[in-house]
Coordinates of C-alpha atoms and ligand atoms in Angstrom, one line a residue:
M1 CA 0.0 0.0 0.0
E2 CA 1.2 3.4 -1.0
F3 CA 0.1 6.0 1.6
S4 CA 0.1 9.8 1.0
I5 CA -1.3 13.0 2.2
K6 CA -3.6 15.0 -0.1
S7 CA -4.9 18.6 0.3
G8 CA -7.6 20.3 -1.7
S9 CA -11.4 20.4 -1.8
P10 CA -12.8 16.9 -1.6
E11 CA -15.2 17.4 -4.6
K12 CA -12.3 18.4 -6.9
L13 CA -10.0 15.4 -6.1
R14 CA -9.5 13.0 -9.0
T15 CA -9.5 9.6 -7.5
G16 CA -11.1 6.1 -7.8
A17 CA -13.0 6.6 -4.6
L18 CA -13.5 9.5 -2.2
V19 CA -14.4 8.4 1.4
V20 CA -16.6 10.8 3.5
G21 CA -18.2 10.3 6.9
V22 CA -21.9 10.8 7.9
F23 CA -23.1 10.9 11.5
E24 CA -26.4 9.6 12.7
S25 CA -29.0 12.4 12.9
R26 CA -28.1 13.6 9.4
K27 CA -25.0 15.5 10.5
M28 CA -22.4 15.5 7.8
T29 CA -18.6 15.9 8.2
A30 CA -17.2 18.9 6.4
A31 CA -16.0 16.7 3.5
A32 CA -19.5 15.1 3.1
A33 CA -21.1 18.6 3.2
A34 CA -18.7 19.8 0.5
V35 CA -19.7 16.8 -1.7
D36 CA -23.3 17.5 -0.9
A37 CA -23.0 21.1 -2.0
A38 CA -21.1 20.3 -5.2
S39 CA -23.7 17.6 -6.2
K40 CA -26.6 20.0 -5.4
G41 CA -27.8 18.1 -2.4
R42 CA -27.4 14.4 -3.6
V43 CA -26.0 13.3 -0.3
S44 CA -28.9 15.0 1.7
E45 CA -31.3 13.2 -0.7
I46 CA -29.8 9.9 0.0
I47 CA -29.9 10.4 3.7
D48 CA -33.5 11.5 3.5
S49 CA -34.4 8.4 1.4
G50 CA -33.2 6.3 4.3
D51 CA -30.5 4.6 2.3
M52 CA -27.7 5.9 4.6
D53 CA -28.7 6.4 8.2
G54 CA -25.2 7.1 9.5
K55 CA -25.2 4.1 11.8
A56 CA -21.7 2.9 12.9
G57 CA -20.4 0.2 10.6
S58 CA -22.7 1.1 7.6
S59 CA -21.5 2.3 4.3
L60 CA -22.9 3.1 0.9
L61 CA -21.1 3.3 -2.4
L62 CA -22.2 6.0 -5.0
H63 CA -21.1 6.2 -8.6
K64 CA -20.3 9.3 -10.6
L65 CA -22.0 12.0 -8.5
P66 CA -22.6 15.2 -10.5
G67 CA -20.2 18.0 -9.7
V68 CA -17.8 15.6 -8.0
N69 CA -14.5 14.5 -9.8
A70 CA -14.0 11.2 -7.9
E71 CA -15.4 8.2 -9.8
R72 CA -17.0 6.9 -6.6
V73 CA -18.0 8.4 -3.3
L74 CA -18.1 6.1 -0.3
L75 CA -20.4 7.3 2.5
V76 CA -19.4 5.8 5.8
G77 CA -21.6 5.8 8.9
L78 CA -19.9 7.2 12.0
G79 CA -22.7 6.6 14.6
K80 CA -23.6 9.2 17.2
E81 CA -21.3 12.2 17.2
K82 CA -21.3 12.5 21.0
E83 CA -20.1 8.9 21.4
F84 CA -17.4 9.2 18.7
G85 CA -14.2 8.2 20.5
I86 CA -11.0 6.2 19.8
R87 CA -12.8 2.9 19.3
E88 CA -15.5 4.4 17.0
Y89 CA -12.9 6.1 15.0
R90 CA -10.9 2.9 14.5
D91 CA -14.1 1.0 13.7
A92 CA -15.2 3.6 11.0
L93 CA -11.7 3.4 9.4
G94 CA -11.9 -0.4 9.4
A95 CA -15.4 -0.4 7.8
S96 CA -14.3 2.1 5.2
I97 CA -11.3 -0.1 4.2
R98 CA -13.4 -3.3 4.1
A99 CA -15.9 -1.5 1.8
L100 CA -13.1 -0.1 -0.4
R101 CA -11.6 -3.5 -0.7
D102 CA -14.8 -4.8 -2.3
T103 CA -14.9 -2.1 -5.0
G104 CA -12.9 -1.9 -8.2
A105 CA -11.1 1.2 -7.1
T106 CA -7.3 0.9 -7.1
D107 CA -6.7 4.3 -5.5
A108 CA -8.8 6.3 -3.0
V109 CA -8.8 9.4 -0.9
S110 CA -10.2 9.2 2.6
T111 CA -11.3 12.2 4.6
L112 CA -12.0 10.1 7.7
A113 CA -8.8 11.1 9.3
D114 CA -10.4 14.5 9.8
T115 CA -12.8 12.9 12.2
A116 CA -10.1 11.7 14.6
P117 CA -11.1 12.7 18.2
R118 CA -9.6 16.1 18.8
K119 CA -8.1 15.1 22.1
Q120 CA -5.8 12.7 20.3
G121 CA -4.6 15.1 17.6
S122 CA -4.2 14.7 13.8
A123 CA -0.8 12.9 14.0
W124 CA -2.4 10.2 16.1
G125 CA -5.4 10.1 13.7
L126 CA -3.1 9.5 10.7
R127 CA -0.9 6.9 12.5
Q128 CA -4.0 5.0 13.5
A129 CA -5.4 5.3 9.9
A130 CA -2.4 3.5 8.4
I131 CA -2.3 0.9 11.2
V132 CA -6.0 0.0 10.8
T133 CA -5.7 0.0 7.0
L134 CA -2.9 -2.5 7.0
D135 CA -4.5 -4.5 9.7
V136 CA -7.7 -4.9 7.7
L137 CA -6.0 -5.6 4.4
Y138 CA -3.6 -8.2 5.9
R139 CA -4.1 -11.6 4.3
Y140 CA -2.3 -14.9 5.1
D141 CA -2.0 -16.9 1.9
T142 CA 1.4 -18.5 2.2
H143 CA 0.0 -22.0 1.8
A144 CA -3.2 -21.2 -0.1
R145 CA -3.7 -23.1 -3.3
N146 CA -5.8 -20.3 -4.9
K147 CA -4.1 -17.1 -4.2
K148 CA -6.3 -14.1 -4.8
D149 CA -5.8 -12.0 -7.9
D150 CA -4.4 -8.7 -6.8
S151 CA -4.5 -6.9 -10.1
R152 CA -7.7 -4.9 -9.2
A153 CA -6.8 -4.3 -5.5
L154 CA -6.5 -1.0 -3.7
T155 CA -2.9 0.0 -3.9
R156 CA -2.8 3.8 -3.3
L157 CA -4.6 5.4 -0.4
A158 CA -4.4 9.1 0.4
F159 CA -5.7 10.8 3.5
S160 CA -6.7 14.5 3.5
A161 CA -4.3 16.9 5.0
P162 CA -5.1 18.1 8.5
K163 CA -6.3 21.6 8.9
K164 CA -3.6 22.4 11.4
G165 CA 0.1 21.5 11.3
S166 CA 2.5 20.8 8.5
T167 CA 2.3 18.3 5.7
G168 CA 5.7 17.0 6.9
A169 CA 4.3 16.1 10.3
A170 CA 1.3 14.4 8.7
E171 CA 3.5 12.4 6.4
T172 CA 5.7 11.3 9.3
A173 CA 2.7 10.1 11.3
L174 CA 1.4 8.2 8.3
A175 CA 4.9 6.6 7.8
Q176 CA 5.0 5.6 11.5
G177 CA 1.6 4.0 11.1
A178 CA 2.7 2.1 8.0
A179 CA 5.9 0.9 9.8
I180 CA 3.8 -0.4 12.7
G181 CA 1.3 -2.0 10.3
H182 CA 4.0 -3.8 8.4
G183 CA 5.6 -4.9 11.7
M184 CA 2.2 -6.3 12.7
A185 CA 2.0 -8.2 9.4
L186 CA 5.4 -9.8 10.0
T187 CA 4.3 -10.8 13.5
K188 CA 1.0 -12.2 12.2
T189 CA 2.6 -14.2 9.4
L190 CA 5.2 -15.8 11.7
G191 CA 2.4 -16.7 14.1
N192 CA 0.1 -18.1 11.4
L193 CA 2.8 -20.3 9.8
P194 CA 2.3 -24.0 10.6
P195 CA 4.6 -25.3 13.3
N196 CA 6.3 -27.8 10.9
V197 CA 7.5 -24.7 9.0
C198 CA 8.0 -22.1 11.8
T199 CA 10.6 -23.9 13.9
P200 CA 13.3 -22.4 16.1
T201 CA 15.6 -22.7 13.1
Y202 CA 13.1 -20.9 10.8
L203 CA 12.7 -18.1 13.3
S204 CA 16.5 -17.7 13.5
E205 CA 16.7 -17.5 9.7
Q206 CA 13.9 -14.9 9.7
A207 CA 15.8 -12.9 12.2
L208 CA 19.0 -13.0 10.2
D209 CA 17.0 -12.0 7.1
L210 CA 15.5 -9.0 9.0
G211 CA 19.1 -8.1 10.0
R212 CA 20.2 -8.1 6.3
K213 CA 17.2 -6.0 5.3
T214 CA 17.5 -3.4 8.1
G215 CA 21.1 -3.3 9.3
I216 CA 20.1 -4.7 12.7
A217 CA 23.0 -6.8 14.0
V218 CA 21.8 -10.4 14.5
T219 CA 23.6 -13.3 16.2
V220 CA 22.2 -16.8 16.8
L221 CA 23.5 -18.8 19.8
E222 CA 23.4 -22.6 19.3
R223 CA 22.9 -25.4 21.8
A224 CA 26.6 -25.6 22.6
D225 CA 26.8 -21.8 23.2
M226 CA 23.8 -22.0 25.6
Q227 CA 25.4 -25.0 27.4
K228 CA 28.6 -22.9 27.9
L229 CA 26.4 -20.1 29.3
G230 CA 24.8 -22.5 31.7
M231 CA 21.2 -22.0 30.4
G232 CA 20.1 -25.3 31.9
S233 CA 16.5 -24.2 32.3
L234 CA 16.0 -23.1 28.7
L235 CA 17.8 -26.2 27.3
S236 CA 15.6 -28.6 29.4
V237 CA 12.5 -27.5 27.5
S238 CA 14.0 -28.6 24.2
N239 CA 15.1 -32.0 25.3
G240 CA 12.1 -33.8 24.0
S241 CA 12.2 -32.3 20.6
R242 CA 14.1 -33.1 17.4
Q243 CA 14.3 -29.4 16.7
P244 CA 17.5 -27.7 18.0
P245 CA 17.0 -24.8 20.3
K246 CA 18.2 -21.3 19.2
F247 CA 18.8 -18.1 21.1
I248 CA 18.5 -15.1 18.9
V249 CA 20.1 -11.7 19.7
L250 CA 19.1 -8.6 17.7
E251 CA 20.8 -5.3 18.3
Y252 CA 19.5 -2.1 16.9
R253 CA 21.7 0.8 17.9
A254 CA 20.7 4.2 16.5
G255 CA 20.9 6.1 19.8
K256 CA 23.9 7.6 21.6
K257 CA 26.5 5.1 22.5
A258 CA 26.2 5.8 26.2
D259 CA 22.4 5.3 26.2
A260 CA 21.4 2.1 28.0
P261 CA 19.3 0.0 25.7
V262 CA 15.7 -1.2 26.1
V263 CA 15.7 -5.0 26.0
L264 CA 12.7 -6.8 24.6
V265 CA 12.5 -10.6 25.3
G266 CA 10.0 -12.7 23.4
K267 CA 8.9 -16.2 24.2
G268 CA 9.5 -18.4 21.2
V269 CA 8.0 -21.8 21.8
T270 CA 7.2 -22.8 18.2
F271 CA 4.9 -25.5 19.4
D272 CA 3.8 -26.2 22.9
S273 CA 2.5 -29.8 23.2
G274 CA 2.9 -29.5 27.0
G275 CA 5.8 -32.0 26.9
I276 CA 5.3 -35.0 29.2
S277 CA 2.6 -33.0 31.0
L278 CA 0.8 -33.3 27.6
K279 CA -2.0 -30.9 26.8
P280 CA -5.5 -32.2 25.9
G281 CA -6.0 -32.8 22.2
E282 CA -8.7 -30.3 21.5
G283 CA -7.4 -27.0 20.1
M284 CA -3.8 -28.1 20.5
D285 CA -3.1 -26.8 17.0
E286 CA -3.3 -23.3 18.5
M287 CA -0.2 -23.9 20.4
K288 CA 1.7 -23.0 17.2
Y289 CA 1.0 -19.5 18.4
D290 CA 3.2 -20.0 21.4
M291 CA 5.9 -18.1 19.6
C292 CA 3.9 -14.9 19.2
G293 CA 6.0 -13.1 21.9
A294 CA 9.1 -13.8 19.7
A295 CA 7.2 -12.7 16.6
S296 CA 6.2 -9.4 18.3
V297 CA 9.8 -8.7 19.1
L298 CA 10.7 -9.2 15.4
G299 CA 7.8 -7.1 14.2
T300 CA 8.5 -4.3 16.6
M301 CA 12.2 -4.3 15.6
Q302 CA 11.3 -4.2 12.0
A303 CA 9.0 -1.2 12.7
L304 CA 11.7 0.5 14.8
A305 CA 14.2 0.2 11.9
A306 CA 11.6 1.5 9.4
M307 CA 10.9 4.5 11.6
K308 CA 14.7 5.0 12.2
L309 CA 14.1 5.8 15.9
P310 CA 17.2 7.3 17.5
I311 CA 17.4 4.8 20.4
N312 CA 19.1 1.6 21.3
V313 CA 17.0 -1.6 21.5
V314 CA 18.1 -5.2 22.0
G315 CA 15.8 -8.1 21.1
L316 CA 16.3 -11.5 22.8
I317 CA 14.5 -14.5 21.5
P318 CA 14.8 -17.9 23.3
T319 CA 13.2 -20.3 20.9
V320 CA 12.4 -24.0 21.4
E321 CA 9.9 -26.7 20.7
N322 CA 8.2 -28.3 23.7
M323 CA 7.7 -32.0 22.8
P324 CA 7.3 -35.2 24.8
G325 CA 10.1 -37.3 23.1
G326 CA 12.1 -40.0 24.9
A327 CA 14.7 -37.5 26.1
A328 CA 12.1 -35.1 27.4
T329 CA 12.3 -33.4 30.8
R330 CA 10.1 -35.3 33.4
P331 CA 8.0 -33.8 36.1
G332 CA 10.2 -34.0 39.2
D333 CA 13.4 -33.1 37.3
V334 CA 15.6 -30.4 38.8
V335 CA 17.5 -28.1 36.5
K336 CA 19.9 -25.3 37.1
S337 CA 19.3 -21.9 35.5
M338 CA 21.9 -19.5 34.2
S339 CA 21.4 -17.4 37.3
G340 CA 22.5 -20.4 39.5
Q341 CA 19.1 -20.8 41.0
T342 CA 17.7 -24.3 40.7
I343 CA 14.2 -25.2 39.6
E344 CA 12.1 -28.3 40.3
I345 CA 10.0 -28.9 37.2
L346 CA 6.6 -29.9 38.5
N347 CA 4.8 -29.5 35.2
T348 CA 6.6 -29.5 31.9
D349 CA 3.7 -27.4 30.4
A350 CA 4.9 -24.4 32.4
E351 CA 7.8 -24.1 30.0
G352 CA 7.6 -20.5 28.9
R353 CA 9.0 -19.2 32.2
L354 CA 11.8 -21.8 32.0
I355 CA 13.1 -20.4 28.7
L356 CA 12.4 -16.8 29.7
C357 CA 14.3 -16.9 33.0
D358 CA 17.6 -17.7 31.2
A359 CA 17.0 -15.0 28.6
L360 CA 16.3 -12.5 31.5
T361 CA 19.6 -13.4 33.1
Y362 CA 21.4 -13.1 29.7
A363 CA 19.8 -9.6 29.4
E364 CA 21.9 -8.4 32.4
R365 CA 25.0 -8.1 30.1
F366 CA 23.4 -5.2 28.2
E367 CA 23.1 -3.1 31.3
P368 CA 19.6 -2.3 30.2
A369 CA 17.6 0.9 30.9
C370 CA 14.7 -1.6 31.2
V371 CA 13.6 -5.0 30.1
V372 CA 10.2 -6.0 28.8
D373 CA 9.3 -9.6 28.1
I374 CA 6.4 -10.6 25.9
A375 CA 4.9 -14.0 26.3
T376 CA 1.8 -16.2 25.7
L377 CA 2.5 -17.3 29.2
T378 CA -0.7 -18.4 31.0
G379 CA -4.1 -19.7 30.2
A380 CA -5.1 -18.0 33.5
C381 CA -4.5 -14.6 31.8
I382 CA -7.3 -15.3 29.4
I383 CA -9.6 -16.1 32.4
A384 CA -8.6 -12.8 34.0
L385 CA -8.7 -10.4 31.1
G386 CA -10.2 -12.3 28.2
H387 CA -9.1 -11.5 24.6
V388 CA -9.3 -7.8 25.0
T389 CA -6.5 -6.9 27.3
S390 CA -2.9 -8.1 27.8
G391 CA -1.7 -8.7 31.3
L392 CA 1.0 -6.2 32.5
M393 CA 3.2 -7.0 35.5
A394 CA 6.3 -5.1 36.6
N395 CA 8.8 -4.4 39.4
D396 CA 9.0 -0.7 38.4
D397 CA 6.0 1.7 38.5
A398 CA 7.4 4.2 36.0
L399 CA 8.0 1.4 33.4
A400 CA 4.5 -0.1 34.1
D401 CA 2.9 3.4 33.7
A402 CA 4.8 4.0 30.4
L403 CA 3.6 0.7 29.0
F404 CA 0.1 1.2 30.2
A405 CA 0.0 4.6 28.5
A406 CA 1.4 3.2 25.3
G407 CA -1.4 0.6 25.3
Q408 CA -4.0 3.4 25.7
T409 CA -2.6 5.5 23.0
S410 CA -2.3 2.7 20.5
H411 CA -5.6 1.1 21.6
D412 CA -3.6 -2.1 22.1
R413 CA -4.3 -2.1 25.8
A414 CA -2.8 -3.8 28.8
W415 CA -3.9 -3.8 32.5
R416 CA -1.6 -4.2 35.4
L417 CA -1.7 -7.0 37.9
P418 CA 0.3 -7.1 41.1
V419 CA 3.5 -9.2 41.6
W420 CA 3.6 -8.7 45.4
E421 CA 6.0 -10.8 47.5
D422 CA 3.0 -12.5 49.2
Y423 CA 2.5 -14.6 46.1
Q424 CA 6.1 -15.9 46.1
E425 CA 5.1 -18.5 48.7
Q426 CA 3.2 -20.5 46.1
L427 CA 6.5 -21.2 44.3
K428 CA 8.2 -23.0 47.2
S429 CA 9.8 -26.3 46.5
N430 CA 11.2 -29.0 48.9
F431 CA 13.8 -30.0 46.4
A432 CA 15.1 -26.9 44.6
D433 CA 15.2 -23.1 45.0
M434 CA 11.7 -22.9 43.5
G435 CA 9.1 -24.9 41.7
N436 CA 7.9 -23.9 38.2
I437 CA 4.2 -23.8 39.1
G438 CA 2.3 -22.0 41.8
G439 CA -1.1 -23.8 41.7
R440 CA -4.4 -22.6 40.4
P441 CA -4.9 -19.3 42.3
A442 CA -3.5 -16.2 40.5
G443 CA -1.8 -18.3 37.8
S444 CA -0.7 -15.3 35.8
I445 CA 0.7 -13.6 38.8
T446 CA 2.7 -16.6 40.1
A447 CA 4.2 -17.0 36.6
A448 CA 5.3 -13.4 36.7
C449 CA 6.6 -14.0 40.3
F450 CA 8.7 -16.8 38.9
L451 CA 10.2 -14.4 36.3
A452 CA 10.7 -11.7 39.0
R453 CA 13.3 -13.9 40.7
F454 CA 15.5 -13.4 37.6
T455 CA 15.0 -9.6 37.1
K456 CA 16.2 -8.1 40.4
K457 CA 19.0 -6.2 38.7
Y458 CA 17.0 -3.9 36.4
A459 CA 13.6 -2.3 35.8
W460 CA 11.4 -5.1 34.3
A461 CA 7.9 -5.5 33.0
H462 CA 6.1 -8.6 31.6
L463 CA 3.3 -8.6 29.1
D464 CA 1.2 -11.8 29.1
I465 CA -0.4 -11.9 25.7
A466 CA -2.0 -15.4 25.9
G467 CA -5.4 -13.8 25.3
T468 CA -4.5 -11.1 22.8
A469 CA -1.9 -12.6 20.4
W470 CA -4.4 -14.5 18.3
K471 CA -8.0 -15.1 17.7
S472 CA -9.8 -18.5 17.7
G473 CA -12.9 -19.5 15.8
K474 CA -13.8 -18.7 12.2
D475 CA -11.4 -15.7 12.1
K476 CA -8.6 -17.8 13.6
G477 CA -5.4 -16.0 13.2
A478 CA -2.6 -14.0 14.8
T479 CA -3.5 -10.4 15.7
G480 CA -0.1 -8.7 15.5
R481 CA -0.5 -7.6 19.1
P482 CA 1.3 -6.2 21.1
V483 CA 3.4 -4.6 18.3
P484 CA 1.4 -1.3 18.4
L485 CA 1.8 -1.1 22.2
L486 CA 5.6 -1.8 22.0
A487 CA 6.1 0.6 19.0
H488 CA 4.3 3.4 20.8
F489 CA 6.3 2.8 24.0
L490 CA 9.5 3.1 21.9
L491 CA 8.1 6.1 19.9
D492 CA 7.5 7.8 23.2
R493 CA 10.9 7.0 24.6
A494 CA 12.5 8.4 21.4
G495 CA 10.5 11.6 21.8
K496 CA 8.7 11.0 18.5
L497 CA 5.1 10.6 19.7
Ligands
LIG1 N1 1.5 -21.5 26.3 C1 0.8 -21.9 27.4 C2 -0.2 -20.8 27.9 C3 -1.4 -20.6 27.0 C4 -2.4 -21.5 27.2 C5 -1.5 -19.6 26.2 C6 -3.6 -21.4 26.4 C7 -2.7 -19.5 25.4 C8 -3.7 -20.4 25.6 C9 1.8 -22.1 28.6 O1 3.0 -22.7 28.2 C10 1.1 -23.1 29.5 O2 0.9 -24.2 29.1 N2 0.8 -22.6 30.7 C11 0.1 -23.4 31.6 C12 0.8 -23.2 33.0 C13 0.4 -24.1 34.1 C14 0.9 -25.5 33.7 C15 0.9 -23.7 35.4 C16 -1.3 -23.0 31.7 O3 -1.6 -21.8 31.5 O4 -2.2 -23.9 31.8
LIG2 MN1 2.9 -24.8 28.1
LIG3 ZN1 3.6 -22.3 26.3

C-alpha cells in the first residue's frame, strides 16, 4: 500500500474513490457537506431516502456524483457524534477499508482522518489510519492453493491533509503507522505459519533475514553456546524435541553510544505440546501461536528500523519446541538456570517461564535501561482479562505506567496485575530453590513472580499476551499484538510521539 497526504477540496479530487463520513441524525462531516453542495444536495437526498442512516459500521457506495470529480463516493456511517471516540474512529476506518476492498477502485482518498477525536490530535489520527488499514488488508496466503488475484486491488490510499500542522508532520505520522502496520503483518505471518515450518531454526533464519534488510545486528546462539552459558533451564525444555533450540540476539543501535538499551525478550515456543505433561488434544493446533511473543519482538524491531528511531534496542528470543520425546524433561526433574538458581519442574507445560528466565539473566550483560518480556505465558490470563487486554506486570512503577500509557494511545491495551511478595510463597519447592508452578490461584501472577526472581538487577515488565496474540474460531489468526503497544512505547521514549 502506498500512503500519501492530499490537500484540496474533496469534490475536486480526481480519484477512484472518495471516502466521507456521515453521523447519525443527518449531521455530515465537512467533507461530506462539500460533496453534498457540489452535487446539489445528492448526499442529503440519499440520507432523506433512508439509504444511509449514519449508523456505525454502515457504508454506501455512490457512482459518478454530478459535480464531483471522484469516480466513486463512499459514504461511511460514523454513529452518534457525541459517542465518537477512539474505538468508534478505528471502527469507522476499518469499515471504510473493508468497503473499499470490495470495490474496483485501485486508488482512493479518505477524509475520515479529519474525524479523529480532537483530544488525540491529527498525527495520532493518521498513525491509526495507516495501522488500521494495513490490519484490515492483511491476508495470510502463504500456503493457499488459490491465491487471490491482486490486479484490481486497492494499492494507493491518500488521507486528506489536517487543517492544522505541517504536511511533513502528517507524512511522518502516516509513515510511522505504515511501519507499525508492516511490523504487525510480519508478526501475524510468523504466528500463522504452521509449526512444521516455523521452527526455532526458521525463526532464527527470519531474524537473520531481518538483519540483512534493516542493518540490525543479529547473532544466533546454538545449543553448545547455551550450554557454555549455563542455560540449563532453557535447554531442558527442548530435550524432548528433534528441533534444535536457538537463542536469537538482535541489536538495533541508533541512539547515543552511552544510552542504555531497552531490551525486549520474546517467548519463542514454536509448538507447545505441553511436553510429558501433555496438553489435551482439543485445540492443540493453536499452540503453534506460542511463539507470538518472539514474533512481536521481530515485528517491533522491523518497525523500529523503518521509523529510524534514535534509540538503542536489543531483542532477545529464546526459541524451542516443547515436545514429549524420549529424552524429554520429566515432572520432578531439577534443572539449574543460568542465574545459578535451581528449579524443580513440576509441570513440563509451564515451559515459557523456563526459557524466559535464562533470557532474562542473559539480558543483564546489556546493562539495560529496562527489560520488557512478551509471552503467551498463561491460560489464566485469558480467564482474568479475556481476549481484549494483555496482562501487565512489573517491578517498576514508571515502566509499568509507560507501557500502560502506550497501550491506551495505541488502543492495544494492557492492564496491570500485582507481583507482590506475598504470592512468592506459592512457588516454594522442597527439592530446589523454586518450583515452576504456583497452583491454580492467580496463575498469571505466580508465573510473573517466577520471572521476577530473575529480574532483580533492572527495571522489568512482563506482558502476558496469551489472550491477545491470536483469535480463535472462524477468524482464527494472529493479531499482530502487542506490536502497536511496544512501538508506541518506543516512539514515546524516542520523543517522537
Ligand atoms: N503456552 C501456554 C499458555 C497458554 C495456554 C496460552 C492457552 C494461550 C492459551 C503455557 O505454556 C502453558 O501451558 N501454561 C500453563 C501453565 C500451568 C501448567 C501452570 C497453563 O496456563 O495452563
Ligand atoms: Mn505450556
Ligand atoms: Zn507455552
